[in-house]
Each structure stands twice: as C-alpha cells, then as structure tokens.
Short mmCIF file of C-alpha atoms in Angstrom, two decimals:
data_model
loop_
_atom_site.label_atom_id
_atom_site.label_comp_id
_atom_site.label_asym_id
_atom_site.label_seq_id
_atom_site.Cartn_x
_atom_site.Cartn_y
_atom_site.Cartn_z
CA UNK A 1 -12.36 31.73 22.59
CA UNK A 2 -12.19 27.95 24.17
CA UNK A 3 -15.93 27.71 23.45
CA UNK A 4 -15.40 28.62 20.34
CA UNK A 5 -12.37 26.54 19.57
CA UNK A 6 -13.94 23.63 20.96
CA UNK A 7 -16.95 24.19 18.84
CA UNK A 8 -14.77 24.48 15.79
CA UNK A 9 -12.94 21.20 16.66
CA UNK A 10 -16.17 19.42 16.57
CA UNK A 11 -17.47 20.44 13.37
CA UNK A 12 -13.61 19.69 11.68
CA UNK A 13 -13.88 15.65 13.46
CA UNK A 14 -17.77 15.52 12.09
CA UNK A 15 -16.61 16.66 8.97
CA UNK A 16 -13.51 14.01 8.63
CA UNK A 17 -15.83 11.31 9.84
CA UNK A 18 -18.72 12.28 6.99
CA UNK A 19 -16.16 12.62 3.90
CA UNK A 20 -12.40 11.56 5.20
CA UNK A 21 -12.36 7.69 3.40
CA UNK A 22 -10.73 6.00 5.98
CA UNK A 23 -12.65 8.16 8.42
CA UNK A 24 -15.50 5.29 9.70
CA UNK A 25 -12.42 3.11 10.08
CA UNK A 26 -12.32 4.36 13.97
CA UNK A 27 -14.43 2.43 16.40
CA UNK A 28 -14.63 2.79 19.96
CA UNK A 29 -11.58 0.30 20.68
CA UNK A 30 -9.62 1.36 17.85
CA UNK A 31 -10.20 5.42 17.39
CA UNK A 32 -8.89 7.91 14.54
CA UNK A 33 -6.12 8.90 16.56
CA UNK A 34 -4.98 5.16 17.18
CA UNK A 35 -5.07 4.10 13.46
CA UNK A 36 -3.28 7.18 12.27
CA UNK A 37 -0.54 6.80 14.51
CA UNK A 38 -0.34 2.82 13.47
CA UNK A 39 -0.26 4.22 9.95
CA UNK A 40 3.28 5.97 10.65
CA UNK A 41 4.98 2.70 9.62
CA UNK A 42 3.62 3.14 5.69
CA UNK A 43 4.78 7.00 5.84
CA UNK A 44 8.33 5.52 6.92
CA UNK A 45 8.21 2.64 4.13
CA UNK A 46 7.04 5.38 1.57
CA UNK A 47 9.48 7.61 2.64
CA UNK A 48 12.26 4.57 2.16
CA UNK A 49 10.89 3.25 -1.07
CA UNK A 50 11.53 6.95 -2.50
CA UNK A 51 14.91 7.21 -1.30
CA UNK A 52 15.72 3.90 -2.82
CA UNK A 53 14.07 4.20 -6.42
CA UNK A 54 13.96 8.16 -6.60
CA UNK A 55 16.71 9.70 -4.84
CA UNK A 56 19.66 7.31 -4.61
CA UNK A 57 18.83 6.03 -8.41
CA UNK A 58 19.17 9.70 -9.43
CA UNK A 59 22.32 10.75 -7.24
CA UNK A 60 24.35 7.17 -8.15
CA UNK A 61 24.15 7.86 -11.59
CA UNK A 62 24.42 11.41 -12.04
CA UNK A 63 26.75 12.87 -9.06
CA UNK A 64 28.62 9.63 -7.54
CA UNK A 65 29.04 8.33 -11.57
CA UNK A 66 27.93 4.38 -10.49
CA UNK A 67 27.28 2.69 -14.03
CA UNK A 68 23.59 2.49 -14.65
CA UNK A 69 23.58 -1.32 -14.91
CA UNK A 70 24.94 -1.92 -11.55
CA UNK A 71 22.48 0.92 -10.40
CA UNK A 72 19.56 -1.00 -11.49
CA UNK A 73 21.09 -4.73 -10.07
CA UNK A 74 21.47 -2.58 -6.56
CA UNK A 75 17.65 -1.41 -6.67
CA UNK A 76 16.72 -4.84 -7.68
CA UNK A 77 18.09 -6.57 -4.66
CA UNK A 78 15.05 -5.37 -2.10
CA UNK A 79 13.16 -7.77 -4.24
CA UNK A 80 15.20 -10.92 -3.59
CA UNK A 81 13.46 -11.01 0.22
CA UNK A 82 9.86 -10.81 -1.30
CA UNK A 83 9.23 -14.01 -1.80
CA UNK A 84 9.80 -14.62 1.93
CA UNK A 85 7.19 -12.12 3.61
CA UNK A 86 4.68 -15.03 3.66
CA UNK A 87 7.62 -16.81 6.13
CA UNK A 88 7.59 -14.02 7.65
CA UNK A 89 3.59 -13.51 7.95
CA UNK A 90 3.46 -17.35 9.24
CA UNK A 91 5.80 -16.40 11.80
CA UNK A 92 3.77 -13.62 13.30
CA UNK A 93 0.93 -15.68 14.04
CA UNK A 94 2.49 -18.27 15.34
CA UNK A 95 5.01 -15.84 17.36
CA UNK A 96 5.31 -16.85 21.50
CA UNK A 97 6.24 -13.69 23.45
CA UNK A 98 6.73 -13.77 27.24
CA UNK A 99 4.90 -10.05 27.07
CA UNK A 100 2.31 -11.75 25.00
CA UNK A 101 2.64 -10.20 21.99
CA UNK A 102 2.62 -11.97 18.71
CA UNK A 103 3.51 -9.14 15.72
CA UNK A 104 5.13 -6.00 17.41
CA UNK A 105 8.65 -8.22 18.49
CA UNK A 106 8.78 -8.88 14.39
CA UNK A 107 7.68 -5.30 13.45
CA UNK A 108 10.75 -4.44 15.81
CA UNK A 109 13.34 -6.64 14.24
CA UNK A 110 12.19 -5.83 10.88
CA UNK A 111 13.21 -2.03 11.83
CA UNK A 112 16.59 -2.75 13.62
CA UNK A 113 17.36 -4.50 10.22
CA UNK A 114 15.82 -1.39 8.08
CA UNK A 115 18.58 0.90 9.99
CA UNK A 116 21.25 -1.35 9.94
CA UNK A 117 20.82 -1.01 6.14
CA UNK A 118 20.72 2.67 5.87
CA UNK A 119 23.22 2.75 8.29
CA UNK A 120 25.89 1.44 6.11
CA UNK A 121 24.29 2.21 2.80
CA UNK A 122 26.18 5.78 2.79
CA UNK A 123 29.55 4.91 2.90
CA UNK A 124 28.82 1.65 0.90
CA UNK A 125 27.77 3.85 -2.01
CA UNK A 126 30.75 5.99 -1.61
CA UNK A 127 33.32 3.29 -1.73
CA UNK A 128 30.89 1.25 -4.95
CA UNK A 129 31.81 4.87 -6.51
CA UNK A 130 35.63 4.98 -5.56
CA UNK A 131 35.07 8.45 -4.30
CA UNK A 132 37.62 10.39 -2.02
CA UNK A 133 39.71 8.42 0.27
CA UNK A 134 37.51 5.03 -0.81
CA UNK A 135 38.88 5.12 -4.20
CA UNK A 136 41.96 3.10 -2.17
CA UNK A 137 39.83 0.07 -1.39
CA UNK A 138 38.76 -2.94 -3.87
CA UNK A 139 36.32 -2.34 -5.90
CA UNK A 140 34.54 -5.50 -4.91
CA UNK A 141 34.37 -3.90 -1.11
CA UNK A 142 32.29 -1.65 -2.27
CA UNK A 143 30.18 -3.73 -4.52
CA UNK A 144 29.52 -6.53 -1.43
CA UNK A 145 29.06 -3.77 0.80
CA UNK A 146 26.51 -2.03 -0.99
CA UNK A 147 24.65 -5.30 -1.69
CA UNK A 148 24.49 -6.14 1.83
CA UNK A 149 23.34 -2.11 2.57
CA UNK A 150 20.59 -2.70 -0.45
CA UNK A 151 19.22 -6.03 1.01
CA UNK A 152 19.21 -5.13 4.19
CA UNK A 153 16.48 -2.54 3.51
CA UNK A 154 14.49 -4.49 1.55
CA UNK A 155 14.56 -7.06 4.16
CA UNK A 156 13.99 -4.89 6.43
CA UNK A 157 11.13 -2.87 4.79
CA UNK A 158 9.28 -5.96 3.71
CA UNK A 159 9.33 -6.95 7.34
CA UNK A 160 7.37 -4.19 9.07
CA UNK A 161 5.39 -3.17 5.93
CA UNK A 162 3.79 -7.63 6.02
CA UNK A 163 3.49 -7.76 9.94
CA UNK A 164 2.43 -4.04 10.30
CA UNK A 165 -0.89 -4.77 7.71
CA UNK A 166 -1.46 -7.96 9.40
CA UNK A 167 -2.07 -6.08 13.09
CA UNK A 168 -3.67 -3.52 11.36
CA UNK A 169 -5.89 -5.94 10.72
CA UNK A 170 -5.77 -7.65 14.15
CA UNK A 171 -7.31 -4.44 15.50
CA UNK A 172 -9.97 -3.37 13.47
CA UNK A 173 -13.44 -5.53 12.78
CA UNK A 174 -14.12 -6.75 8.90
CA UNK A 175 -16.48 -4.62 8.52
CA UNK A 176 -14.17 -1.81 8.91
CA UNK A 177 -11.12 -3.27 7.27
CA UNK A 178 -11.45 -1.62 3.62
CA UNK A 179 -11.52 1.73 5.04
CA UNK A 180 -8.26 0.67 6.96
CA UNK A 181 -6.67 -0.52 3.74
CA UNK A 182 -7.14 2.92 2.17
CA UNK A 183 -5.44 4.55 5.42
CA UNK A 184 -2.97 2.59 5.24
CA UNK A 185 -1.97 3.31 1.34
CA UNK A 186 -2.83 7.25 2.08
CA UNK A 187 0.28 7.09 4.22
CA UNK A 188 2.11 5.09 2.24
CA UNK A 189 1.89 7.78 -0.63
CA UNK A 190 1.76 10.68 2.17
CA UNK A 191 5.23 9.55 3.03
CA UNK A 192 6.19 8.94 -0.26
CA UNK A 193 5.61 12.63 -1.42
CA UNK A 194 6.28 14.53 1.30
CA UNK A 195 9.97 12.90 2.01
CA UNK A 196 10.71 13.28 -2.01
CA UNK A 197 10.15 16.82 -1.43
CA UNK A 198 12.59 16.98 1.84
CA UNK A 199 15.19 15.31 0.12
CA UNK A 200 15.02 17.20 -2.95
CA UNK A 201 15.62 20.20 -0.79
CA UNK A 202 18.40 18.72 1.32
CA UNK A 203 20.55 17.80 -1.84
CA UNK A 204 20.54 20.90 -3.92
CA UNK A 205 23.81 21.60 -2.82
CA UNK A 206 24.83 18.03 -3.19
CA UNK A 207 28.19 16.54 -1.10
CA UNK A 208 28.90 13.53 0.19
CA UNK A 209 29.07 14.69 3.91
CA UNK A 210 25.20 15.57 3.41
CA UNK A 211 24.01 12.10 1.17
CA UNK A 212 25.43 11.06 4.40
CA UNK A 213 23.18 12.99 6.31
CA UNK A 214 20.32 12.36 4.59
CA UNK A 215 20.54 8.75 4.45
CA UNK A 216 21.24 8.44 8.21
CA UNK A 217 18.71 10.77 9.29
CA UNK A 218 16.16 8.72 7.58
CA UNK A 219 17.57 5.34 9.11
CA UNK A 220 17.16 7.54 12.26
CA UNK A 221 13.35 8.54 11.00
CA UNK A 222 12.57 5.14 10.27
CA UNK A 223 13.22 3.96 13.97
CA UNK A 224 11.28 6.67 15.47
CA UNK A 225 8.08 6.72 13.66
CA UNK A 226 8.00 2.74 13.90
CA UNK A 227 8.56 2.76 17.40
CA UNK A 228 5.75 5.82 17.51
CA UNK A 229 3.44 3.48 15.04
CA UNK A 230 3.21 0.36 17.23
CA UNK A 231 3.59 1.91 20.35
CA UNK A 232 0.86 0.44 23.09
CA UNK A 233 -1.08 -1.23 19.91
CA UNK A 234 -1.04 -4.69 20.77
CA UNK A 235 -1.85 -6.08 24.25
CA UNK A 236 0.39 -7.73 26.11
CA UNK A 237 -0.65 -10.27 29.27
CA UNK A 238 -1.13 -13.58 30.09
CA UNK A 239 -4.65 -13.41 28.88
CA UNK A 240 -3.16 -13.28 25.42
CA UNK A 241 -0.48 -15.35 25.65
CA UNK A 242 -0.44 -18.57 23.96
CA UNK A 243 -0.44 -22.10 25.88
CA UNK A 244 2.86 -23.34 26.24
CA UNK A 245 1.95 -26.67 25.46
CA UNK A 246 0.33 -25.94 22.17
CA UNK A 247 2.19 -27.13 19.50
CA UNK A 248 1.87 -24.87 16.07
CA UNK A 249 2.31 -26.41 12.98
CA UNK A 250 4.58 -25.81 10.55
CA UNK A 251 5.57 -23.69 7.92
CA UNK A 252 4.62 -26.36 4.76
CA UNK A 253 1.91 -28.04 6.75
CA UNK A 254 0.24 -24.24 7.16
CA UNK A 255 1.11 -23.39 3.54
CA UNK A 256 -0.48 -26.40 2.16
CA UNK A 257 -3.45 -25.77 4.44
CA UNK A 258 -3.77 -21.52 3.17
CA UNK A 259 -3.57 -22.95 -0.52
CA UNK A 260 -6.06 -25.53 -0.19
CA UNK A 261 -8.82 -23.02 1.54
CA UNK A 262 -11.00 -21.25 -0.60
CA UNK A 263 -9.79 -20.33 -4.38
CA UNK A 264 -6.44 -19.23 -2.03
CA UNK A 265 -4.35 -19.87 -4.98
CA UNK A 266 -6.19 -18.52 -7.68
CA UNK A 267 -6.59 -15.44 -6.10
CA UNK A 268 -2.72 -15.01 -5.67
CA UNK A 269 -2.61 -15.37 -9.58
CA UNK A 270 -5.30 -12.93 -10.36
CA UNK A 271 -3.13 -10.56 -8.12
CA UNK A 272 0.05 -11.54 -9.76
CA UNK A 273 -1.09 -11.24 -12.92
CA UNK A 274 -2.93 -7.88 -12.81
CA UNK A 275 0.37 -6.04 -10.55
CA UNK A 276 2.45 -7.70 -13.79
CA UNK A 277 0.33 -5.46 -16.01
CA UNK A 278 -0.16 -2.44 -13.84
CA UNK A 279 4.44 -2.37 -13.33
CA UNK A 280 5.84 -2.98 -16.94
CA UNK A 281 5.16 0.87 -17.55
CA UNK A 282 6.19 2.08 -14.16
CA UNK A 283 9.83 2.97 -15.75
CA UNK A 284 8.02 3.53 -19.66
CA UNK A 285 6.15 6.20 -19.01
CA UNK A 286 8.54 9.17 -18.96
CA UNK A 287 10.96 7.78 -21.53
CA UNK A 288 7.76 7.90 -23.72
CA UNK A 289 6.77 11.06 -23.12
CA UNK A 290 10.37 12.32 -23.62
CA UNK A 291 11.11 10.50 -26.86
CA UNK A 292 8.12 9.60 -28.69
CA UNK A 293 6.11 12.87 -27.61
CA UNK A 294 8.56 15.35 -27.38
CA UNK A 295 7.81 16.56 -24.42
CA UNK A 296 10.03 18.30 -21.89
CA UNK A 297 11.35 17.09 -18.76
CA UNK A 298 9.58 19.75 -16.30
CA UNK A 299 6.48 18.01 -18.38
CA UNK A 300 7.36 14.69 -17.72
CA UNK A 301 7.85 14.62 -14.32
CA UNK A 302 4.39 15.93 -13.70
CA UNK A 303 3.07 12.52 -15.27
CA UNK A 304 4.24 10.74 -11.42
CA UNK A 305 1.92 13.41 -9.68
CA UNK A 306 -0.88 12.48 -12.00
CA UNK A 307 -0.40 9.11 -11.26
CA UNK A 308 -0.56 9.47 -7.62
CA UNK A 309 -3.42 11.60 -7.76
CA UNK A 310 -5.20 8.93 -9.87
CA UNK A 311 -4.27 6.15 -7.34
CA UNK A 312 -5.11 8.45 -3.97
CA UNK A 313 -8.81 8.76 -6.13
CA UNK A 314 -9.19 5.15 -6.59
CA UNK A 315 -7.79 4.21 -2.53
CA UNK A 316 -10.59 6.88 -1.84
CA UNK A 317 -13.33 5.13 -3.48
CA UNK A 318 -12.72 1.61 -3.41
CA UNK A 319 -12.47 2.32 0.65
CA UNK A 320 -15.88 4.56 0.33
CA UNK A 321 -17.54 1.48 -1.68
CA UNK A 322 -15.96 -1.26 0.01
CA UNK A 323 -16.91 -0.36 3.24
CA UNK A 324 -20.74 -0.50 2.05
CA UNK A 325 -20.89 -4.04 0.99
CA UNK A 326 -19.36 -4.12 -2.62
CA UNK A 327 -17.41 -7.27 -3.25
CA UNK A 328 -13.31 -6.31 -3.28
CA UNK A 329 -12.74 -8.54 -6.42
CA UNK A 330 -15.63 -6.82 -8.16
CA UNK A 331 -13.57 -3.90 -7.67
CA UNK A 332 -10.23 -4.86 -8.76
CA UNK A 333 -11.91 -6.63 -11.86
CA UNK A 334 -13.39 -2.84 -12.11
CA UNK A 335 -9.66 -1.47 -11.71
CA UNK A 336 -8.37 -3.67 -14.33
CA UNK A 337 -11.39 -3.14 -16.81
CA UNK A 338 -10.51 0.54 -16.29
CA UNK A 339 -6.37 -0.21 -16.79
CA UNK A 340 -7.59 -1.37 -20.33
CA UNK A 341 -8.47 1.69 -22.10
CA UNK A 342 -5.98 4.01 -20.30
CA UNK A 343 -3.22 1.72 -22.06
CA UNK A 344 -4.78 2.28 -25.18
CA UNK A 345 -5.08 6.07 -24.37
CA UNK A 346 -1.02 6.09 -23.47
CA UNK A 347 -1.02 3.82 -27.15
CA UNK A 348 -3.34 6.56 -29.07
CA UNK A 349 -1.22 9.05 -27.97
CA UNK A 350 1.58 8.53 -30.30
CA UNK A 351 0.16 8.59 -34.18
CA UNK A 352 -2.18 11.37 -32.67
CA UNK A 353 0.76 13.14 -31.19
CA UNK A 354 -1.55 14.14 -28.17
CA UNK A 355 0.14 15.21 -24.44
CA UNK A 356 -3.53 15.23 -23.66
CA UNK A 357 -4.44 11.69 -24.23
CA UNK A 358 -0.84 10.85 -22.64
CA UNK A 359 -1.80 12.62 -19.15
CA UNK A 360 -5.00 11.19 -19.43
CA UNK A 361 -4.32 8.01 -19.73
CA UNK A 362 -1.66 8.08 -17.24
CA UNK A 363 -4.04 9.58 -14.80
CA UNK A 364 -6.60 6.39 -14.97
CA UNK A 365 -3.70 3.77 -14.90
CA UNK A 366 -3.00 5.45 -11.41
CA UNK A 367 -6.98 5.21 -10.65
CA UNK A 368 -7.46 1.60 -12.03
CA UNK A 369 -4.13 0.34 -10.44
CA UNK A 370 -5.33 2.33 -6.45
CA UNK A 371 -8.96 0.22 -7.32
CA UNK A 372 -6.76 -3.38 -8.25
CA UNK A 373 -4.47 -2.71 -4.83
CA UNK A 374 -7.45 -1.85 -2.92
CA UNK A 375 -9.67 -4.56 -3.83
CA UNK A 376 -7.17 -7.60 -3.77
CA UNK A 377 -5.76 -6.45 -0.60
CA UNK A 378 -9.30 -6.44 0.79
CA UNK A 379 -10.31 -9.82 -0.64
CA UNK A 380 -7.20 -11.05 0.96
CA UNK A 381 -7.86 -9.71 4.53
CA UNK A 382 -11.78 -10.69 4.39
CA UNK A 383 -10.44 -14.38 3.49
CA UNK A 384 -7.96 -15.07 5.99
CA UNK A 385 -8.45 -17.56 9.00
CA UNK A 386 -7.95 -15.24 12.15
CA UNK A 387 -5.06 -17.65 12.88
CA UNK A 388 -3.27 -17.10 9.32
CA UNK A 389 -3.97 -13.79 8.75
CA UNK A 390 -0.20 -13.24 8.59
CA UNK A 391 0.67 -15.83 6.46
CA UNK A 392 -2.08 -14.36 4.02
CA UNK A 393 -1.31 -11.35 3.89
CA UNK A 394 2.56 -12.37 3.43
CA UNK A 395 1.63 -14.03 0.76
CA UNK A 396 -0.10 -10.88 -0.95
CA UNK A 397 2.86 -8.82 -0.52
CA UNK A 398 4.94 -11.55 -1.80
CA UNK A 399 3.11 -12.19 -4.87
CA UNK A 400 2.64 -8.71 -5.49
CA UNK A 401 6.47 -7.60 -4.96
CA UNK A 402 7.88 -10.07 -6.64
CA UNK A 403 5.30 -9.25 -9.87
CA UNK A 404 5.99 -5.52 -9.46
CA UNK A 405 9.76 -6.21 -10.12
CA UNK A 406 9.43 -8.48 -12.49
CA UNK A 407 7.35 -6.17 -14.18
CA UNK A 408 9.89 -3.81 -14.48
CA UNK A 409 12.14 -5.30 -15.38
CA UNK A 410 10.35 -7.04 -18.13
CA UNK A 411 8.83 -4.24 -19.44
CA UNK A 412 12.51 -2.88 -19.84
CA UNK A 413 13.91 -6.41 -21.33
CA UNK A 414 10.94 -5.65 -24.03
CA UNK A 415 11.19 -2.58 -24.98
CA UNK A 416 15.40 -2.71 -25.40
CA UNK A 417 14.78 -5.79 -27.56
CA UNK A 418 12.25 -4.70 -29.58
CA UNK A 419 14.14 -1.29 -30.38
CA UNK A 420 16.86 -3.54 -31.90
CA UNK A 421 14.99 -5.75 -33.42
CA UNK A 422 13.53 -3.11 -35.42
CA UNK A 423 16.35 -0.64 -36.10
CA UNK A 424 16.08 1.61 -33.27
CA UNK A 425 12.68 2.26 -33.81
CA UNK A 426 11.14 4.79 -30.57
CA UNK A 427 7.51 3.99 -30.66
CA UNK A 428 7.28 0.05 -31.94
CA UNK A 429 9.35 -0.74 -28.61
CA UNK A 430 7.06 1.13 -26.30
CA UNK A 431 3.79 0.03 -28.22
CA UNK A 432 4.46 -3.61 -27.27
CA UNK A 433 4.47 -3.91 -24.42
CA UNK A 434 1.85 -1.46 -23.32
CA UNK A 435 -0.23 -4.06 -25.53
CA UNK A 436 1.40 -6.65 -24.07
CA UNK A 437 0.32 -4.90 -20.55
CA UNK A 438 -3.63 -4.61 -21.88
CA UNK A 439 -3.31 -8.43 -22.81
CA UNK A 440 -2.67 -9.17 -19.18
CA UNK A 441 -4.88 -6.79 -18.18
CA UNK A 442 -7.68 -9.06 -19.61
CA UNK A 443 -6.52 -12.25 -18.22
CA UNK A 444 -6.77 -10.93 -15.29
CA UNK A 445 -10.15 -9.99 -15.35
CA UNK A 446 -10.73 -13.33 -16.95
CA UNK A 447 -9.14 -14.78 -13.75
CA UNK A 448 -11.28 -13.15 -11.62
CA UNK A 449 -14.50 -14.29 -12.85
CA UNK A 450 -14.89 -16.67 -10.91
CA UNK A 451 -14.03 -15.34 -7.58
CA UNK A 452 -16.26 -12.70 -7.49
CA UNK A 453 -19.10 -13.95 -5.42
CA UNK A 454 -22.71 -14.13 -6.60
CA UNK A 455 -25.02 -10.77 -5.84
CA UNK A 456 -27.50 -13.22 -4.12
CA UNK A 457 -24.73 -14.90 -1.89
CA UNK A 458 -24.97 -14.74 1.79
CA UNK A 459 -23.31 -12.24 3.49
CA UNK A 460 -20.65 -12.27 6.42
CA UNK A 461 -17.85 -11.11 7.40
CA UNK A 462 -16.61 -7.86 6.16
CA UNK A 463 -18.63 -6.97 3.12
CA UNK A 464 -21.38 -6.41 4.70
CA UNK A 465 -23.34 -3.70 4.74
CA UNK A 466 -22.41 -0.92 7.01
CA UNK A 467 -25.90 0.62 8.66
#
C-alpha cells in the first residue's frame, strides 16, 4: 500500500508539473511547496477584499440599515492609501534590518495594521448603525470610527499585497516569474471564493454577536496565514545585510530615476488606462442584467462566477505563454483587443434581448481583463532594476488601484447622469459607458504600440525561451 501510494504521489506531482500553470514556477531553490505557501498572503487579501466589497456592503445596507451613500464613501476609503504603495515598495528595497531582511519586517507591519482594522471594524459598524446599546453615542463616533476601521485595512492590505509580489519576485528567476504571477492571482481568487462561501454560511442566521465573529476571526485568519506565507522565505545574515555606511537615496531622487528608465512612465499609463476600462462595469453588470434584461437575481449572480472563470482562463494562459518567450505587453494588448468585442457583446445584448450574448460577453471581459493583469504585471517585474523592484511594482499596484476605483466610481457617476439626462431611460445610461469603456479600451492598445518589443529584438531576461 506505501508502494503504491508513493507511486500514485508521483504520477499526481508529474501531472501538476506538465499541466498545473504555475507548475514550472518551482526550481530547485524555490520548490512548489515554497511558492504555494508564499501565496497564502493573496488567499488572505482575497479573502479581505470580499469581506469588504461583498459581505459588509451587503450586511450594512440590508441588516444594520447604514445609508447606501455612506456605504459606498466607507468602501471607497481603502483606496485613499493606493497611491502610496510605490512609498511603500521604495521602502522595501531600501529597508536595513539587523536580521538582514529587507521585505518580511514591512509584510509584518502591513498585517499588524490589517488586524488592527478588522479589529475595530465590528463594533465601528455597529455604533455607524446606532444599533443596541451604541445607539447612545454620537453619531459622528461611529462615522470616525468606522473610517479609521475602513482605512486601516486598506492600508493594511495594500501593504503586504505590494511587498509580498515584490519578494515573490526576489525569489524566483525571470524566466520563471510569469508563471509566479499566475500563482499568485490563482490565490488571490482561491481566497476570494472560497471565504465568500464561508461567510455566506456563517451569516444565515445573521446577529451582531456573530458579524462580530466573523469579522474578528478573519482579522485572526489574516495574521496566521501571513505569518504562515513568509515564514523562513527570506534569508536573514550578515551576508545579506546591507553596508552600514551606504547611503540610499531618496524617495524623489529614486522616483525620478524609475520614471526616466525605459518607457517607465508610459507603461504606467497603458496600465492605467486599460484597468480604467476593464472597472467602470465592475458594479454595471448585474444592474444590467436585472433591469434592462429582465433577468432574475439567482441569474445574475452567476454573471461574477463567469467572470472569474474567464479571468482564472486568461491567468492560466498568459502564465502558459508567458513563460515560453511571448512578450507580456503583446499579451495585455491581446487582453484588451479581446475586452473590445465582449463590450459590444454586453452592448448587443440589449435590442437583441439575448442572456446569451450577456453571459458571453461577460465571460471574455473576465478572460481579456486575467490576460491585461497578467501581462502588465509581467512587463513590470521583467523591467525593474533588481534594486527597485519594490518601488516598481508599488507603482503598478498604485496605478492600477487607484484606476480600479476610479473606475467605479465613474462608471456609476455616468450612468446616474445619463439616466437623468434622458428621463430615466434604463439602457441609454448603461450603453455609454460600456462605449465609453471600448473607447479606452482602444487607447490603450494604441498606447501600447510602442512598447511591445520588436519579434527580432534580442532576448534577456525573463522572456526568454524556456528549453
């Protein structure tokens, strides 16, 4: 039976390493075992980012009867510490440690801060909604409290989620990095699904005592598979500790040096403008599908799985054809060439009154969007100096949060004007700016013309050819 077992456990690893995508990421430094338990850190940011925009937005509104608008100012205030994850990138590399270490002591404040936030986010929500004994204290309490609770996390979360990606991609070798990029986002919607489920489960018989619970008990989570994630995964010493007498420089004086490289900037546009165009319908779709095509709410909900599925089949491949050699702005030009018709799908669907074109559609705007992600956050690990590979890959997740909120919130700006512009109209409003979203759609391609690199250019680095 050992024989046998053993025999069995061999052909399951050959098979993972033949078809897995993220698979050939391993190497004898860095094995399977090692990157999947550095990926725990997305599966606790995926599990956070659905308690914030799923479950909370749901149980504020409905069952603790918080106003929608201050609902949607709360979610918004994660987004306020975007802007600063390339500060916080820069820092990372430039980190001095005693032990040596450069991006676990960040990875480890960024999670203290995380729980602090879902710490007090419980009973900050219960005194914003004036419920039992809290309905005694200021309003405002509640409303600064909850704030704090809400930025907290977002602080927190952009923290581990910038420093975690750039040691992921201290540890691996370029020509392994896109297959670590699609780990990494498997886990990120792993946790994402899997904790939606839990908490749907643990709040059927909603009460405050157990919103308590769950909120806490993730806080709790979060710790745990952080500390799990970066456990032993960067080395400490005096062989990598920097001289003392180095002196780093500065933020600005590194900034201006990042921008300046190679077509730095105008790749942070390109991804800025092509996240803009993949979020405006990230809170249209289901509204649109409710109002304009009729169709049920158990029907409607099933649009977010096809959308996940679409983007967990474009992580797969872009890692699969990444890892052979293709150019990673190639593929997000692909992702945003393929963005274009599915918006005109989600468009067609309306005068053709066709839940078939809708799921469609919605499918390949989660496939073209996994291909965009993929390839710019490729591009941007391939391109970074080894010693700002932080402050590049800060700068991605800045660009890119701050466009995915603005997205949404533009995209909902839009479609509330239009409808009273034109009488309460239910398709006009939802037609723009899904055109609007297939006109930025092909300025970003536009804009990344010129930074995909020639088929007879030299290679090096990480898109080379795996043998």
């Amino acid at each position: 039976m050992n024989r046998m077992s053993q025999s069995v456990m061999r052909a399951w690893a050959g098979l993972g390493a033949r078809y897995l995508p993220f698979a050939d990421a391993a190497t004898a430094d860095v094995p399977l075992g090692r990157l999947l338990r550095l990926s725990l850190f997305q599966v606790a940011a995926g599990m956070t980012l659905v308690l914030l925009v799923g479950t909370l937005n749901r149980v504020m509104i409905v069952e603790l009867h918080v106003p929608a608008s201050l609902v949607a100012i709360m979610l918004a205030l994660p987004l306020v510490f975007a802007p600063f994850r390339a500060l916080v990138g820069f820092k990372s590399d430039t980190h001095r440690s005693e032990l040596g270490w450069k991006r676990v002591p960040y990875i480890y404040k960024g999670t203290m801060v995380q729980f602090g936030g879902l710490a007090l986010m419980p009973f900050a929500l219960l005194v914003l909604a004036r419920q039992g004994h809290a309905a005694e204290v200021p309003a405002w309490v509640g409303q600064v409290a909850a704030a704090a609770a809400f930025l907290l996390v977002g602080a927190g979360l952009h923290i581990t989620q910038t420093v975690g990606l750039a040691l992921a991609t201290d540890l691996t070798p370029p020509e392994k990095q896109p297959n670590v990029v699609g780990l990494m986002y498997v886990a990120l919607l792993f946790g994402s699904i899997v904790s939606a489920l839990i908490f749907g489960a643990l709040l059927v018989n909603f009460s405050h005592g157990r919103l308590v619970q769950v909120i806490q008990g993730a806080g709790v989570l979060t710790v745990l598979l952080n500390g799990i994630a970066v456990w032993k995964q960067e080395a400490r010493g005096t062989a990598h500790r920097p001289a003392a007498a180095s002196a780093d420089p500065g933020f600005q004086e590194s900034w201006t040096c990042f921008i300046a490289g190679d077509k730095a900037l105008a790749r942070l546009v390109a991804v800025g403008v092509g996240t803009l165009a993949f979020s405006m319908q990230d809170v249209m779709l289901e509204p649109y599908g409710g109002q304009v095509l009729g169709l049920a709410v158990s029907r409607t909900t099933v649009l977010t799985a096809a959308m996940a599925g679409g983007g967990l089949l474009g992580f797969s491949l872009a890692s699969y054809v990444l890892s052979r050699g293709f150019d990673p702005f190639r593929m997000a030009s692909l992702g945003a060439m393929v963005g274009v018709p599915a918006f005109i799908l989600i468009m067609a669907a309306a005068p053709l009154g066709s839940p078939l074109l809708f799921g469609f559609g919605t499918l390949l705007i989660g496939f073209g969007g996994g291909l965009f992600g993929h390839g710019t956050l490729t591009a941007t690990m391939s391109h970074a100096p080894e010693d700002q590979r932080g402050l590049a890959l800060g700068a991605w997740g800045a660009v890119q949060a701050t466009a995915a909120g603005v997205g949404v919130a533009l995209g909902a700006v839009i479609r509330d004007g239009m409808a009273a512009l034109d009488g309460g109209s239910t398709v006009v409003p939802y037609l723009a700016v899904y055109g609007l979203e297939v006109i930025l759609l092909l300025a970003a391609i536009v804009t990344m013309t010129h930074l995909i690199r020639s088929p007879n250019a030299a290679s090096g680095g990480m898109t080379a050819p795996v043998q």
